[in-house]
Amino acid sequence: MASLIEAGWTYLITHFSDFQLACVGSFFLHETVFFLSGLPFVYIERAGWLKKYKIQAKNNTTEAQEKCITRLLLYHFCVNLPVMLASYPVFSFMGMKSSLPLPSWKVISTQILFYFIVEDFIFYWGHRILHTKWLYKHVHSVHHEYATPFGLTSEYAHPAEILFLGFATIFGPAITGPHLITLWLWMVVRVLETVEAHCGYHFPWSPSNFLPLYGGSDFHDYHHRLIYTKSGNYASTFVYMDW
């Protein structure tokens, strides 16, 4: 398995530059993981499947779902992609590399755990600030247009919020200068985590049933059901900050 991963990585770094992999490659990976993990919840909700696991009885209209997808594509290409391009010099300066050898799984898992803790801490305080009266009205209310969230609403937000809370996601990697494969794996698990938190379903196999301190869909769905400053549950991943 390790040899296959190394062979695949050798192909990538041989045929593409660091800039292409870190920017265009990261964007392509993000879009692929995000839409492949989020779109199924759109069709599950439309078809009325798995109703017994749905947290809220209310369903989103087809028009509301399509509006979300259209806006997401606009924001991703007009906000996310430029940010990825602009952040490359920072990551490069901090020591990010793509060359062989690849880091060990121990190093990768330790760094990703660190990123989760750092991101959750920054996100919690940033999210609380967004629930102050002025910022909620003019910025964060966009994300709360969907009181009944589904997977793709996880990244449906005002462009200013995308930049503001996106900082929480990139801060950990930016200060540690990880290997690119670590950055990609962090991106994958972070996207899967936030899609799961917004999916609108709580399954027997949901991570919150097995991982202590993990919030998950039920935890964050509560945040969307309530209005404005009274909701709580501000953290992105864990529950201890809200405690």
C-alpha atoms as a printed R data frame, in Angstrom:
    type eleno elety resid chain resno       x      y       z
1   ATOM     1    CA   MET     A     1   0.000  0.000   0.000
2   ATOM     2    CA   ALA     A     2   2.776  2.405   0.959
3   ATOM     3    CA   SER     A     3   4.614  1.691  -2.269
4   ATOM     4    CA   LEU     A     4   1.479  2.407  -4.332
5   ATOM     5    CA   ILE     A     5   0.967  5.725  -2.564
6   ATOM     6    CA   GLU     A     6   4.604  6.632  -3.097
7   ATOM     7    CA   ALA     A     7   4.417  5.665  -6.781
8   ATOM     8    CA   GLY     A     8   1.305  7.778  -7.278
9   ATOM     9    CA   TRP     A     9   2.915 10.696  -5.484
10  ATOM    10    CA   THR     A    10   6.050 10.365  -7.622
11  ATOM    11    CA   TYR     A    11   3.882 10.679 -10.725
12  ATOM    12    CA   LEU     A    12   2.259 13.850  -9.395
13  ATOM    13    CA   ILE     A    13   5.457 15.659  -8.448
14  ATOM    14    CA   THR     A    14   7.087 14.612 -11.729
15  ATOM    15    CA   HIS     A    15   4.312 15.957 -13.951
16  ATOM    16    CA   PHE     A    16   3.124 19.000 -11.989
17  ATOM    17    CA   SER     A    17   4.808 21.913 -10.233
18  ATOM    18    CA   ASP     A    18   4.447 22.649  -6.528
19  ATOM    19    CA   PHE     A    19   2.258 25.634  -7.380
20  ATOM    20    CA   GLN     A    20  -0.051 23.558  -9.588
21  ATOM    21    CA   LEU     A    21  -0.411 20.846  -6.954
22  ATOM    22    CA   ALA     A    22  -0.827 23.169  -3.973
23  ATOM    23    CA   CYS     A    23  -3.321 25.509  -5.640
24  ATOM    24    CA   VAL     A    24  -5.127 23.881  -8.569
25  ATOM    25    CA   GLY     A    25  -4.699 20.377  -7.161
26  ATOM    26    CA   SER     A    26  -6.008 21.413  -3.751
27  ATOM    27    CA   PHE     A    27  -8.993 23.175  -5.315
28  ATOM    28    CA   PHE     A    28  -9.852 20.163  -7.474
29  ATOM    29    CA   LEU     A    29  -9.528 17.819  -4.488
30  ATOM    30    CA   HIS     A    30 -11.723 20.057  -2.356
31  ATOM    31    CA   GLU     A    31 -14.468 20.316  -4.984
32  ATOM    32    CA   THR     A    32 -14.437 16.574  -5.612
33  ATOM    33    CA   VAL     A    33 -14.657 15.570  -1.941
34  ATOM    34    CA   PHE     A    34 -17.150 18.302  -1.067
35  ATOM    35    CA   PHE     A    35 -19.683 17.614  -3.808
36  ATOM    36    CA   LEU     A    36 -19.320 13.822  -3.748
37  ATOM    37    CA   SER     A    37 -19.981 13.779  -0.001
38  ATOM    38    CA   GLY     A    38 -22.628 16.521   0.031
39  ATOM    39    CA   LEU     A    39 -24.784 15.854  -3.026
40  ATOM    40    CA   PRO     A    40 -26.120 12.465  -1.832
41  ATOM    41    CA   PHE     A    41 -27.897 14.232   1.043
42  ATOM    42    CA   VAL     A    42 -29.703 16.442  -1.480
43  ATOM    43    CA   TYR     A    43 -31.165 13.406  -3.232
44  ATOM    44    CA   ILE     A    44 -31.819 11.491   0.007
45  ATOM    45    CA   GLU     A    45 -33.897 14.422   1.262
46  ATOM    46    CA   ARG     A    46 -35.759 14.789  -2.056
47  ATOM    47    CA   ALA     A    47 -36.573 11.085  -2.213
48  ATOM    48    CA   GLY     A    48 -37.655 10.949   1.412
49  ATOM    49    CA   TRP     A    49 -35.279  8.125   2.230
50  ATOM    50    CA   LEU     A    50 -33.950  7.385   5.732
51  ATOM    51    CA   LYS     A    51 -36.623  9.578   7.314
52  ATOM    52    CA   LYS     A    52 -36.298  7.904  10.684
53  ATOM    53    CA   TYR     A    53 -32.754  9.262  10.932
54  ATOM    54    CA   LYS     A    54 -33.642 12.814   9.872
55  ATOM    55    CA   ILE     A    55 -33.193 15.285  12.710
56  ATOM    56    CA   GLN     A    56 -35.861 17.747  11.552
57  ATOM    57    CA   ALA     A    57 -39.144 16.829   9.899
58  ATOM    58    CA   LYS     A    58 -39.032 19.835   7.586
59  ATOM    59    CA   ASN     A    59 -37.548 19.415   4.094
60  ATOM    60    CA   ASN     A    60 -35.869 22.005   1.902
61  ATOM    61    CA   THR     A    61 -37.522 22.830  -1.400
62  ATOM    62    CA   THR     A    62 -35.868 21.909  -4.674
63  ATOM    63    CA   GLU     A    63 -35.511 25.629  -5.417
64  ATOM    64    CA   ALA     A    64 -33.692 26.224  -2.136
65  ATOM    65    CA   GLN     A    65 -31.311 23.345  -2.800
66  ATOM    66    CA   GLU     A    66 -30.566 24.574  -6.323
67  ATOM    67    CA   LYS     A    67 -29.971 28.104  -5.044
68  ATOM    68    CA   CYS     A    68 -27.435 26.724  -2.580
69  ATOM    69    CA   ILE     A    69 -25.555 24.776  -5.269
70  ATOM    70    CA   THR     A    70 -25.477 27.731  -7.670
71  ATOM    71    CA   ARG     A    71 -24.166 30.110  -5.009
72  ATOM    72    CA   LEU     A    72 -21.595 27.570  -3.867
73  ATOM    73    CA   LEU     A    73 -20.110 27.251  -7.340
74  ATOM    74    CA   LEU     A    74 -19.922 31.046  -7.586
75  ATOM    75    CA   TYR     A    75 -18.262 31.414  -4.187
76  ATOM    76    CA   HIS     A    76 -15.854 28.545  -4.733
77  ATOM    77    CA   PHE     A    77 -14.537 29.883  -8.042
78  ATOM    78    CA   CYS     A    78 -14.641 33.569  -7.105
79  ATOM    79    CA   VAL     A    79 -13.531 33.372  -3.456
80  ATOM    80    CA   ASN     A    80 -12.014 29.999  -2.543
81  ATOM    81    CA   LEU     A    81  -9.839 29.562  -5.615
82  ATOM    82    CA   PRO     A    82  -8.315 33.082  -5.469
83  ATOM    83    CA   VAL     A    83  -7.587 32.572  -1.756
84  ATOM    84    CA   MET     A    84  -5.812 29.297  -2.508
85  ATOM    85    CA   LEU     A    85  -3.740 31.008  -5.178
86  ATOM    86    CA   ALA     A    86  -2.898 33.940  -2.915
87  ATOM    87    CA   SER     A    87  -1.984 31.763   0.081
88  ATOM    88    CA   TYR     A    88   0.616 29.706  -1.785
89  ATOM    89    CA   PRO     A    89   3.540 32.078  -0.974
90  ATOM    90    CA   VAL     A    90   2.685 31.863   2.736
91  ATOM    91    CA   PHE     A    91   2.678 28.073   2.795
92  ATOM    92    CA   SER     A    92   5.838 27.985   0.691
93  ATOM    93    CA   PHE     A    93   7.577 30.431   3.027
94  ATOM    94    CA   MET     A    94   6.576 28.361   6.071
95  ATOM    95    CA   GLY     A    95   8.211 25.278   4.596
96  ATOM    96    CA   MET     A    96   5.454 23.311   2.879
97  ATOM    97    CA   LYS     A    97   6.930 20.740   0.508
98  ATOM    98    CA   SER     A    98   5.767 18.037  -1.843
99  ATOM    99    CA   SER     A    99   9.002 16.113  -2.367
100 ATOM   100    CA   LEU     A   100   9.779 12.578  -1.267
101 ATOM   101    CA   PRO     A   101  10.060 10.972   1.218
102 ATOM   102    CA   LEU     A   102   6.475 11.200   2.400
103 ATOM   103    CA   PRO     A   103   5.942 11.841   6.133
104 ATOM   104    CA   SER     A   104   5.109  8.919   8.394
105 ATOM   105    CA   TRP     A   105   1.525  8.241   9.400
106 ATOM   106    CA   LYS     A   106   2.482  9.164  12.966
107 ATOM   107    CA   VAL     A   107   3.584 12.628  11.846
108 ATOM   108    CA   ILE     A   108   0.534 13.078   9.610
109 ATOM   109    CA   SER     A   109  -1.977 12.011  12.276
110 ATOM   110    CA   THR     A   110  -0.320 14.158  14.960
111 ATOM   111    CA   GLN     A   111  -0.380 17.242  12.758
112 ATOM   112    CA   ILE     A   112  -3.996 16.707  11.697
113 ATOM   113    CA   LEU     A   113  -5.096 16.283  15.328
114 ATOM   114    CA   PHE     A   114  -3.287 19.547  16.114
115 ATOM   115    CA   TYR     A   115  -5.049 21.254  13.205
116 ATOM   116    CA   PHE     A   116  -8.442 20.061  14.467
117 ATOM   117    CA   ILE     A   117  -7.788 21.477  17.938
118 ATOM   118    CA   VAL     A   118  -6.483 24.806  16.628
119 ATOM   119    CA   GLU     A   119  -9.249 25.155  14.043
120 ATOM   120    CA   ASP     A   120 -11.963 24.358  16.571
121 ATOM   121    CA   PHE     A   121 -10.635 26.965  19.034
122 ATOM   122    CA   ILE     A   122 -10.384 29.749  16.436
123 ATOM   123    CA   PHE     A   123 -13.679 28.796  14.804
124 ATOM   124    CA   TYR     A   124 -15.511 28.851  18.140
125 ATOM   125    CA   TRP     A   125 -14.527 32.431  18.946
126 ATOM   126    CA   GLY     A   126 -14.942 33.621  15.367
127 ATOM   127    CA   HIS     A   127 -18.373 32.015  15.186
128 ATOM   128    CA   ARG     A   128 -19.454 33.639  18.453
129 ATOM   129    CA   ILE     A   129 -18.379 37.025  17.100
130 ATOM   130    CA   LEU     A   130 -20.453 36.393  13.976
131 ATOM   131    CA   HIS     A   131 -23.481 35.959  16.225
132 ATOM   132    CA   THR     A   132 -23.233 39.503  17.547
133 ATOM   133    CA   LYS     A   133 -26.110 41.622  16.312
134 ATOM   134    CA   TRP     A   134 -24.499 43.604  13.476
135 ATOM   135    CA   LEU     A   135 -22.356 40.803  12.066
136 ATOM   136    CA   TYR     A   136 -25.209 38.334  12.219
137 ATOM   137    CA   LYS     A   137 -27.533 40.662  10.353
138 ATOM   138    CA   HIS     A   138 -25.079 41.671   7.637
139 ATOM   139    CA   VAL     A   139 -22.859 38.576   7.291
140 ATOM   140    CA   HIS     A   140 -23.702 35.382   9.168
141 ATOM   141    CA   SER     A   141 -27.442 35.425   8.441
142 ATOM   142    CA   VAL     A   142 -26.605 34.187   4.930
143 ATOM   143    CA   HIS     A   143 -25.429 30.862   6.352
144 ATOM   144    CA   HIS     A   144 -28.534 30.676   8.535
145 ATOM   145    CA   GLU     A   145 -30.895 31.028   5.586
146 ATOM   146    CA   TYR     A   146 -31.072 27.248   5.912
147 ATOM   147    CA   ALA     A   147 -32.639 26.481   9.301
148 ATOM   148    CA   THR     A   148 -32.843 22.875   8.109
149 ATOM   149    CA   PRO     A   149 -29.289 22.245   6.921
150 ATOM   150    CA   PHE     A   150 -28.142 19.642   4.422
151 ATOM   151    CA   GLY     A   151 -24.578 18.638   3.620
152 ATOM   152    CA   LEU     A   152 -23.819 21.317   1.031
153 ATOM   153    CA   THR     A   153 -24.995 24.172   3.272
154 ATOM   154    CA   SER     A   154 -21.819 23.664   5.293
155 ATOM   155    CA   GLU     A   155 -19.987 26.036   2.931
156 ATOM   156    CA   TYR     A   156 -22.932 28.257   2.020
157 ATOM   157    CA   ALA     A   157 -21.963 31.597   3.559
158 ATOM   158    CA   HIS     A   158 -21.283 35.264   2.911
159 ATOM   159    CA   PRO     A   159 -17.895 35.782   1.155
160 ATOM   160    CA   ALA     A   160 -16.647 37.734   4.182
161 ATOM   161    CA   GLU     A   161 -17.467 34.763   6.408
162 ATOM   162    CA   ILE     A   162 -15.705 32.396   4.031
163 ATOM   163    CA   LEU     A   163 -12.543 34.455   4.469
164 ATOM   164    CA   PHE     A   164 -13.054 35.023   8.200
165 ATOM   165    CA   LEU     A   165 -13.681 31.433   9.251
166 ATOM   166    CA   GLY     A   166 -11.524 29.978   6.470
167 ATOM   167    CA   PHE     A   167  -8.612 31.475   8.390
168 ATOM   168    CA   ALA     A   168  -9.299 28.948  11.153
169 ATOM   169    CA   THR     A   169  -8.826 26.067   8.720
170 ATOM   170    CA   ILE     A   170  -5.536 27.226   7.231
171 ATOM   171    CA   PHE     A   171  -3.912 28.686  10.350
172 ATOM   172    CA   GLY     A   172  -2.606 25.373  11.713
173 ATOM   173    CA   PRO     A   173  -1.008 24.259   8.430
174 ATOM   174    CA   ALA     A   174   0.292 27.781   7.780
175 ATOM   175    CA   ILE     A   175   2.332 27.843  11.002
176 ATOM   176    CA   THR     A   176   3.669 24.294  10.684
177 ATOM   177    CA   GLY     A   177   4.561 24.120   6.983
178 ATOM   178    CA   PRO     A   178   3.389 20.520   6.484
179 ATOM   179    CA   HIS     A   179   4.009 18.185   3.609
180 ATOM   180    CA   LEU     A   180   1.425 18.707   0.870
181 ATOM   181    CA   ILE     A   181  -0.014 15.229   1.380
182 ATOM   182    CA   THR     A   182  -0.720 16.149   5.018
183 ATOM   183    CA   LEU     A   183  -2.437 19.339   3.881
184 ATOM   184    CA   TRP     A   184  -4.565 17.367   1.422
185 ATOM   185    CA   LEU     A   185  -5.552 14.775   4.032
186 ATOM   186    CA   TRP     A   186  -6.431 17.557   6.476
187 ATOM   187    CA   MET     A   187  -8.596 19.152   3.810
188 ATOM   188    CA   VAL     A   188 -10.366 15.866   3.101
189 ATOM   189    CA   VAL     A   189 -11.196 15.032   6.721
190 ATOM   190    CA   ARG     A   190 -12.188 18.641   7.487
191 ATOM   191    CA   VAL     A   191 -14.572 18.741   4.516
192 ATOM   192    CA   LEU     A   192 -16.087 15.372   5.451
193 ATOM   193    CA   GLU     A   193 -16.479 16.541   9.041
194 ATOM   194    CA   THR     A   194 -18.287 19.773   8.181
195 ATOM   195    CA   VAL     A   195 -20.538 18.057   5.622
196 ATOM   196    CA   GLU     A   196 -21.459 15.450   8.240
197 ATOM   197    CA   ALA     A   197 -22.178 18.189  10.801
198 ATOM   198    CA   HIS     A   198 -24.617 19.861   8.383
199 ATOM   199    CA   CYS     A   199 -26.101 16.725   6.809
200 ATOM   200    CA   GLY     A   200 -29.360 16.875   8.776
201 ATOM   201    CA   TYR     A   201 -29.282 13.191   9.714
202 ATOM   202    CA   HIS     A   202 -28.121 11.350  12.813
203 ATOM   203    CA   PHE     A   203 -27.329  7.745  11.968
204 ATOM   204    CA   PRO     A   204 -26.369  4.815  14.207
205 ATOM   205    CA   TRP     A   205 -22.950  5.013  12.533
206 ATOM   206    CA   SER     A   206 -22.544  8.774  13.010
207 ATOM   207    CA   PRO     A   207 -19.086  9.608  14.435
208 ATOM   208    CA   SER     A   208 -20.581 11.351  17.485
209 ATOM   209    CA   ASN     A   209 -21.834  7.947  18.687
210 ATOM   210    CA   PHE     A   210 -18.268  6.675  18.934
211 ATOM   211    CA   LEU     A   211 -15.910  9.645  19.379
212 ATOM   212    CA   PRO     A   212 -15.882 11.369  22.781
213 ATOM   213    CA   LEU     A   213 -16.142 15.182  22.614
214 ATOM   214    CA   TYR     A   214 -17.146 15.107  18.925
215 ATOM   215    CA   GLY     A   215 -20.213 17.244  18.161
216 ATOM   216    CA   GLY     A   216 -21.503 16.023  14.827
217 ATOM   217    CA   SER     A   217 -24.807 16.563  13.067
218 ATOM   218    CA   ASP     A   218 -27.152 16.567  16.064
219 ATOM   219    CA   PHE     A   219 -24.965 19.085  17.894
220 ATOM   220    CA   HIS     A   220 -24.757 21.510  14.982
221 ATOM   221    CA   ASP     A   221 -28.324 21.031  13.770
222 ATOM   222    CA   TYR     A   222 -29.458 22.428  17.118
223 ATOM   223    CA   HIS     A   223 -27.469 25.568  16.326
224 ATOM   224    CA   HIS     A   224 -29.352 26.036  13.052
225 ATOM   225    CA   ARG     A   225 -32.774 25.394  14.574
226 ATOM   226    CA   LEU     A   226 -32.498 28.300  16.989
227 ATOM   227    CA   ILE     A   227 -32.231 31.941  16.048
228 ATOM   228    CA   TYR     A   228 -29.415 34.406  16.310
229 ATOM   229    CA   THR     A   229 -27.523 34.817  19.618
230 ATOM   230    CA   LYS     A   230 -29.429 32.247  21.694
231 ATOM   231    CA   SER     A   231 -28.336 29.131  19.864
232 ATOM   232    CA   GLY     A   232 -24.989 28.123  21.373
233 ATOM   233    CA   ASN     A   233 -23.094 25.159  19.914
234 ATOM   234    CA   TYR     A   234 -20.639 27.469  18.165
235 ATOM   235    CA   ALA     A   235 -17.690 25.076  17.843
236 ATOM   236    CA   SER     A   236 -17.008 23.364  14.535
237 ATOM   237    CA   THR     A   237 -15.908 19.914  15.655
238 ATOM   238    CA   PHE     A   238 -15.735 19.354  19.408
239 ATOM   239    CA   VAL     A   239 -18.138 20.145  22.264
240 ATOM   240    CA   TYR     A   240 -15.780 21.169  25.096
241 ATOM   241    CA   MET     A   241 -15.513 24.820  24.046
242 ATOM   242    CA   ASP     A   242 -19.288 25.187  24.296
243 ATOM   243    CA   TRP     A   243 -19.299 23.436  27.662
